[in-house]
mmCIF file of C-alpha atoms in Angstrom:
data_model
loop_
_atom_site.group_PDB
_atom_site.id
_atom_site.type_symbol
_atom_site.label_atom_id
_atom_site.label_comp_id
_atom_site.label_asym_id
_atom_site.label_seq_id
_atom_site.Cartn_x
_atom_site.Cartn_y
_atom_site.Cartn_z
ATOM 1 C CA UNK V 300 -22.639 21.820 8.271
ATOM 2 C CA UNK V 301 -21.044 18.330 6.989
ATOM 3 C CA UNK V 302 -18.100 17.279 9.164
ATOM 4 C CA UNK V 303 -18.577 20.375 11.621
ATOM 5 C CA UNK V 304 -18.812 18.737 14.809
ATOM 6 C CA UNK V 305 -16.418 15.886 13.642
ATOM 7 C CA UNK V 306 -13.909 18.616 12.781
ATOM 8 C CA UNK V 307 -14.239 20.402 15.984
ATOM 9 C CA UNK V 308 -13.374 17.220 17.984
ATOM 10 C CA UNK V 309 -10.689 16.196 15.586
ATOM 11 C CA UNK V 310 -8.763 19.438 15.750
ATOM 12 C CA UNK V 311 -8.069 18.953 19.195
ATOM 13 C CA UNK V 312 -5.344 16.512 17.597
ATOM 14 C CA UNK V 313 -3.422 18.357 15.594
ATOM 15 C CA UNK V 314 0.071 19.365 17.065
ATOM 16 C CA UNK V 315 2.926 17.554 18.823
ATOM 17 C CA UNK V 316 6.119 19.163 20.156
ATOM 18 C CA UNK V 317 9.431 19.287 18.060
ATOM 19 C CA UNK V 318 10.931 20.600 21.058
ATOM 20 C CA UNK V 319 10.194 20.416 24.816
ATOM 21 C CA UNK V 320 10.791 17.702 27.422
ATOM 22 C CA UNK V 321 8.997 14.275 27.308
ATOM 23 C CA UNK V 322 7.625 13.310 30.894
ATOM 24 C CA UNK V 323 8.809 9.879 31.802
ATOM 25 C CA UNK V 324 5.262 8.821 32.663
ATOM 26 C CA UNK V 325 2.244 10.062 30.542
ATOM 27 C CA UNK V 326 -0.332 11.942 32.168
ATOM 28 C CA UNK V 327 -3.124 9.842 30.707
ATOM 29 C CA UNK V 328 -4.008 6.121 30.714
ATOM 30 C CA UNK V 329 -6.686 3.560 30.692
ATOM 31 C CA UNK V 330 -9.889 4.702 32.298
ATOM 32 C CA UNK V 331 -9.234 8.476 31.433
ATOM 33 C CA UNK V 332 -12.689 9.997 30.458
ATOM 34 C CA UNK V 333 -13.278 13.936 29.329
ATOM 35 C CA UNK V 334 -16.856 15.090 28.469
ATOM 36 C CA UNK V 335 -17.324 18.388 26.562
ATOM 37 C CA UNK V 336 -20.191 20.685 25.692
ATOM 38 C CA UNK V 337 -20.078 21.894 22.036
ATOM 39 C CA UNK V 338 -21.518 25.425 21.421
ATOM 40 C CA UNK V 339 -22.504 27.283 18.067
ATOM 41 C CA UNK V 340 -22.312 30.781 18.565
ATOM 42 C CA UNK V 341 -24.484 30.800 22.154
ATOM 43 C CA UNK V 342 -26.555 28.087 21.233
ATOM 44 C CA UNK V 343 -25.573 24.457 22.986
ATOM 45 C CA UNK V 344 -25.329 22.457 19.705
ATOM 46 C CA UNK V 345 -23.952 19.094 21.053
ATOM 47 C CA UNK V 346 -21.591 17.109 23.361
ATOM 48 C CA UNK V 347 -18.513 15.144 22.919
ATOM 49 C CA UNK V 348 -16.569 12.578 24.868
ATOM 50 C CA UNK V 349 -12.949 11.464 24.948
ATOM 51 C CA UNK V 350 -11.958 8.149 26.418
ATOM 52 C CA UNK V 351 -8.635 6.288 26.908
ATOM 53 C CA UNK V 352 -9.825 2.672 27.161
ATOM 54 C CA UNK V 353 -8.047 -0.323 28.170
ATOM 55 C CA UNK V 354 -4.566 -1.445 26.711
ATOM 56 C CA UNK V 355 -5.250 -3.919 23.789
ATOM 57 C CA UNK V 356 -3.572 -5.504 20.590
ATOM 58 C CA UNK V 357 -3.378 -4.547 16.924
ATOM 59 C CA UNK V 358 -2.312 -7.108 14.722
ATOM 60 C CA UNK V 359 -0.474 -8.820 17.510
ATOM 61 C CA UNK V 360 1.246 -5.468 18.637
ATOM 62 C CA UNK V 361 0.707 -4.356 22.062
ATOM 63 C CA UNK V 362 -1.640 -1.206 21.459
ATOM 64 C CA UNK V 363 -2.877 1.980 23.160
ATOM 65 C CA UNK V 364 -6.694 2.323 22.464
ATOM 66 C CA UNK V 365 -8.395 5.848 22.240
ATOM 67 C CA UNK V 366 -12.039 6.626 21.590
ATOM 68 C CA UNK V 367 -14.289 9.658 20.813
ATOM 69 C CA UNK V 368 -17.494 10.594 19.776
ATOM 70 C CA UNK V 369 -19.845 13.752 19.138
ATOM 71 C CA UNK V 370 -23.658 13.968 18.719
ATOM 72 C CA UNK V 371 -25.656 16.764 18.303
ATOM 73 C CA UNK V 372 -28.681 17.943 20.881
ATOM 74 C CA UNK V 373 -31.972 19.922 21.088
ATOM 75 C CA UNK V 374 -33.370 21.763 18.193
ATOM 76 C CA UNK V 375 -29.740 21.237 16.110
ATOM 77 C CA UNK V 376 -30.527 17.508 16.552
ATOM 78 C CA UNK V 377 -33.890 17.932 15.185
ATOM 79 C CA UNK V 378 -33.079 19.386 11.801
ATOM 80 C CA UNK V 379 -29.296 18.009 11.283
ATOM 81 C CA UNK V 380 -28.969 14.894 13.316
ATOM 82 C CA UNK V 381 -25.091 14.255 14.141
ATOM 83 C CA UNK V 382 -23.747 10.821 15.207
ATOM 84 C CA UNK V 383 -19.786 10.638 14.999
ATOM 85 C CA UNK V 384 -17.373 8.463 16.463
ATOM 86 C CA UNK V 385 -13.553 8.053 16.131
ATOM 87 C CA UNK V 386 -11.140 5.310 17.363
ATOM 88 C CA UNK V 387 -7.465 5.010 17.187
ATOM 89 C CA UNK V 388 -4.526 2.757 18.098
ATOM 90 C CA UNK V 389 -0.969 3.691 18.672
ATOM 91 C CA UNK V 390 2.240 1.761 19.890
ATOM 92 C CA UNK V 391 2.373 1.801 23.765
ATOM 93 C CA UNK V 392 4.739 4.527 23.732
ATOM 94 C CA UNK V 393 2.348 6.636 21.662
ATOM 95 C CA UNK V 394 5.232 7.286 19.013
ATOM 96 C CA UNK V 395 3.301 6.636 15.978
ATOM 97 C CA UNK V 396 -0.384 5.552 14.843
ATOM 98 C CA UNK V 397 -1.156 1.654 14.058
ATOM 99 C CA UNK V 398 -5.059 2.498 13.054
ATOM 100 C CA UNK V 399 -7.620 4.852 12.849
ATOM 101 C CA UNK V 400 -11.363 4.813 12.132
ATOM 102 C CA UNK V 401 -14.070 7.121 11.772
ATOM 103 C CA UNK V 402 -17.816 6.589 11.463
ATOM 104 C CA UNK V 403 -19.634 9.600 10.168
ATOM 105 C CA UNK V 404 -23.439 9.847 10.348
ATOM 106 C CA UNK V 405 -24.563 13.209 9.761
ATOM 107 C CA UNK V 406 -28.108 14.203 8.602
ATOM 108 C CA UNK V 407 -28.362 11.930 5.374
ATOM 109 C CA UNK V 408 -24.811 11.390 4.852
ATOM 110 C CA UNK V 409 -22.779 8.356 5.833
ATOM 111 C CA UNK V 410 -19.240 7.357 5.695
ATOM 112 C CA UNK V 411 -16.914 4.872 7.179
ATOM 113 C CA UNK V 412 -13.245 5.345 7.275
ATOM 114 C CA UNK V 413 -10.670 2.754 8.041
ATOM 115 C CA UNK V 414 -6.791 3.870 8.138
ATOM 116 C CA UNK V 415 -4.170 1.267 8.648
ATOM 117 C CA UNK V 416 -0.361 2.494 9.029
ATOM 118 C CA UNK V 417 2.196 -0.295 8.145
ATOM 119 C CA UNK V 418 5.122 0.501 10.083
ATOM 120 C CA UNK V 419 7.402 -2.212 8.292
ATOM 121 C CA UNK V 420 6.731 -0.600 4.982
ATOM 122 C CA UNK V 421 5.843 3.144 6.081
ATOM 123 C CA UNK V 422 2.856 3.017 4.318
ATOM 124 C CA UNK V 423 -0.964 3.759 5.035
ATOM 125 C CA UNK V 424 -3.901 2.168 3.407
ATOM 126 C CA UNK V 425 -7.275 4.138 3.680
ATOM 127 C CA UNK V 426 -10.348 2.155 3.288
ATOM 128 C CA UNK V 427 -13.608 3.991 2.715
ATOM 129 C CA UNK V 428 -17.046 2.417 2.653
ATOM 130 C CA UNK V 429 -15.175 -0.836 2.561
ATOM 131 C CA UNK V 430 -12.970 -0.209 -0.307
ATOM 132 C CA UNK V 431 -9.274 0.535 -0.693
ATOM 133 C CA UNK V 432 -9.007 4.144 -1.936
ATOM 134 C CA UNK V 433 -5.767 5.353 -1.249
ATOM 135 C CA UNK V 434 -2.457 4.085 -0.254
ATOM 136 C CA UNK V 435 0.348 6.492 0.867
ATOM 137 C CA UNK V 436 4.112 6.590 1.356
ATOM 138 C CA UNK V 437 4.365 8.031 5.113
ATOM 139 C CA UNK V 438 7.287 9.200 7.224
ATOM 140 C CA UNK V 439 8.846 6.946 9.721
ATOM 141 C CA UNK V 440 6.624 8.319 12.592
ATOM 142 C CA UNK V 441 3.366 9.688 11.654
ATOM 143 C CA UNK V 442 0.178 10.315 13.863
ATOM 144 C CA UNK V 443 -3.675 10.107 12.738
ATOM 145 C CA UNK V 444 -5.986 13.188 13.734
ATOM 146 C CA UNK V 445 -7.006 11.862 16.996
ATOM 147 C CA UNK V 446 -3.738 10.034 18.475
ATOM 148 C CA UNK V 447 -1.751 13.036 17.917
ATOM 149 C CA UNK V 448 -3.474 14.813 21.036
ATOM 150 C CA UNK V 449 -2.174 12.190 23.199
ATOM 151 C CA UNK V 450 1.418 12.377 21.623
ATOM 152 C CA UNK V 451 1.061 16.219 22.551
ATOM 153 C CA UNK V 452 0.299 15.425 26.237
ATOM 154 C CA UNK V 453 3.473 13.594 26.774
ATOM 155 C CA UNK V 454 5.409 17.000 26.721
ATOM 156 C CA UNK V 455 6.047 19.889 29.038
ATOM 157 C CA UNK V 456 4.790 23.289 27.662
ATOM 158 C CA UNK V 457 5.754 26.767 28.109
ATOM 159 C CA UNK V 458 5.171 30.028 26.775
ATOM 160 C CA UNK V 459 6.687 30.658 23.251
ATOM 161 C CA UNK V 460 7.225 26.866 22.304
ATOM 162 C CA UNK V 461 6.358 26.062 18.625
ATOM 163 C CA UNK V 462 5.460 22.641 17.581
ATOM 164 C CA UNK V 463 5.424 20.234 14.575
ATOM 165 C CA UNK V 464 4.610 16.586 13.909
ATOM 166 C CA UNK V 465 3.810 14.489 10.887
ATOM 167 C CA UNK V 466 -0.186 14.206 10.630
ATOM 168 C CA UNK V 467 -1.962 11.869 8.074
ATOM 169 C CA UNK V 468 -5.907 11.094 7.211
ATOM 170 C CA UNK V 469 -4.555 8.634 4.646
ATOM 171 C CA UNK V 470 -5.442 10.931 1.847
ATOM 172 C CA UNK V 471 -2.679 13.608 2.465
ATOM 173 C CA UNK V 472 0.521 13.757 4.976
ATOM 174 C CA UNK V 473 1.390 16.828 6.429
ATOM 175 C CA UNK V 474 3.381 18.756 8.862
ATOM 176 C CA UNK V 475 0.885 20.225 11.585
ATOM 177 C CA UNK V 476 1.947 23.217 13.517
ATOM 178 C CA UNK V 477 0.927 24.939 16.548
ATOM 179 C CA UNK V 478 2.351 27.801 18.871
ATOM 180 C CA UNK V 479 1.990 28.265 22.626
ATOM 181 C CA UNK V 480 0.949 31.984 22.776
ATOM 182 C CA UNK V 481 0.186 32.574 26.386
ATOM 183 C CA UNK V 482 -1.012 31.378 29.704
ATOM 184 C CA UNK V 483 -4.715 32.401 31.255
ATOM 185 C CA UNK V 484 -7.907 31.306 33.174
ATOM 186 C CA UNK V 485 -10.322 29.274 31.577
ATOM 187 C CA UNK V 486 -13.621 28.732 32.968
ATOM 188 C CA UNK V 487 -14.796 25.034 32.727
ATOM 189 C CA UNK V 488 -17.399 22.712 34.122
ATOM 190 C CA UNK V 489 -14.537 21.410 36.781
ATOM 191 C CA UNK V 490 -13.920 25.091 37.618
ATOM 192 C CA UNK V 491 -11.478 27.881 36.526
ATOM 193 C CA UNK V 492 -8.463 26.148 35.176
ATOM 194 C CA UNK V 493 -5.065 27.613 34.595
ATOM 195 C CA UNK V 494 -4.315 26.892 30.919
ATOM 196 C CA UNK V 495 -1.877 27.290 28.173
ATOM 197 C CA UNK V 496 -3.351 29.204 24.952
ATOM 198 C CA UNK V 497 -2.262 27.064 21.663
ATOM 199 C CA UNK V 498 -2.969 28.358 18.090
ATOM 200 C CA UNK V 499 -3.015 26.066 15.617
ATOM 201 C CA UNK V 500 -2.097 26.449 11.976
ATOM 202 C CA UNK V 501 -5.084 25.177 10.122
ATOM 203 C CA UNK V 502 -4.390 26.000 6.430
ATOM 204 C CA UNK V 503 -3.969 22.485 5.637
ATOM 205 C CA UNK V 504 -7.305 21.528 6.958
ATOM 206 C CA UNK V 505 -10.520 20.679 4.715
ATOM 207 C CA UNK V 506 -13.883 21.465 5.072
ATOM 208 C CA UNK V 507 -15.376 24.230 6.910
ATOM 209 C CA UNK V 508 -11.958 25.649 8.193
ATOM 210 C CA UNK V 509 -10.429 25.805 4.540
ATOM 211 C CA UNK V 510 -13.357 27.951 3.515
ATOM 212 C CA UNK V 511 -12.956 30.629 5.505
ATOM 213 C CA UNK V 512 -10.253 33.031 4.634
ATOM 214 C CA UNK V 513 -9.848 34.314 8.376
ATOM 215 C CA UNK V 514 -10.256 30.922 10.194
ATOM 216 C CA UNK V 515 -8.789 30.892 13.288
ATOM 217 C CA UNK V 516 -8.272 28.079 15.885
ATOM 218 C CA UNK V 517 -7.370 27.770 19.647
ATOM 219 C CA UNK V 518 -6.724 24.982 21.949
ATOM 220 C CA UNK V 519 -6.248 25.542 25.597
ATOM 221 C CA UNK V 520 -4.569 23.104 27.743
ATOM 222 C CA UNK V 521 -4.259 23.002 31.346
ATOM 223 C CA UNK V 522 -0.984 24.106 32.790
ATOM 224 C CA UNK V 523 -0.193 21.363 35.217
ATOM 225 C CA UNK V 524 1.439 18.012 34.240
ATOM 226 C CA UNK V 525 -1.939 16.656 33.264
ATOM 227 C CA UNK V 526 -1.927 18.850 30.089
ATOM 228 C CA UNK V 527 -5.921 18.300 29.742
ATOM 229 C CA UNK V 528 -7.608 19.777 26.515
ATOM 230 C CA UNK V 529 -10.244 21.989 28.417
ATOM 231 C CA UNK V 530 -11.333 24.224 25.606
ATOM 232 C CA UNK V 531 -11.571 24.750 21.910
ATOM 233 C CA UNK V 532 -12.691 27.848 20.046
ATOM 234 C CA UNK V 533 -12.667 28.634 16.477
ATOM 235 C CA UNK V 534 -14.037 31.196 14.057
ATOM 236 C CA UNK V 535 -15.302 29.758 10.847
ATOM 237 C CA UNK V 536 -17.360 30.436 7.874
ATOM 238 C CA UNK V 537 -20.498 29.546 9.407
ATOM 239 C CA UNK V 538 -19.945 31.335 12.762
ATOM 240 C CA UNK V 539 -18.147 30.679 16.080
ATOM 241 C CA UNK V 540 -17.824 27.347 17.654
ATOM 242 C CA UNK V 541 -16.403 26.285 21.062
ATOM 243 C CA UNK V 542 -16.061 23.095 22.972
ATOM 244 C CA UNK V 543 -15.560 23.514 26.808
ATOM 245 C CA UNK V 544 -14.759 20.519 29.110
ATOM 246 C CA UNK V 545 -17.686 19.579 31.313
ATOM 247 C CA UNK V 546 -16.419 16.521 33.351
ATOM 248 C CA UNK V 547 -13.167 15.128 34.006
ATOM 249 C CA UNK V 548 -12.010 11.682 35.322
ATOM 250 C CA UNK V 549 -8.593 10.819 35.478
ATOM 251 C CA UNK V 550 -6.873 7.236 34.700
ATOM 252 C CA UNK V 551 -7.323 4.500 36.895
ATOM 253 C CA UNK V 552 -4.873 3.878 39.072
ATOM 254 C CA UNK V 553 -2.306 0.996 39.253
#
């Protein structure tokens, strides 16, 4: 089960439009909070949250700051405890990543990753367990597995759109792809939401998805100008996972 909950959370963040119109004002901002329930088949296995924190600086550069965490609950927590967190920083326009941090605590497994993107040299430096392990040449504009969600939300959606963007975890850099397949109602904790269904190409993902020949992954984004990720569903080698929005709080005004 290593990485399953973290991967389910992270796969929200895998595609940004190559086509489409970017809104002048993004639908997210400091103070926005999203809370999710995670189910494994029919069992409520955990919960997750995604927060847009106050703007900050990264090495003297003004930065957007995003935070997420996931944890197991109930009987799942008794036999395989998960406490995962992720943090991401981008430029203020959310055009490229500045830094990405991951703290993985799953069962007896522990791993901390710190990924730094150097825009001047277009290189990234991946530290794991406190040691530099990978240096990688990067495209001019590349996103980490978390901040790409917010880059996606900057753009208007419509059926039939195809998306691609540069995504990197510091070990490899790939072009993430996604396809807007349709529009439908999704039952959530905030009511029934009209949403676009987006299919993600997950062939390049590691871990549990890579092991399943028939792996599928879908993300539903609200069909309004907020483009909230309201649901994730995947068929993987160990069964089905879903993550559904339970609560939503908009950005602070002003």
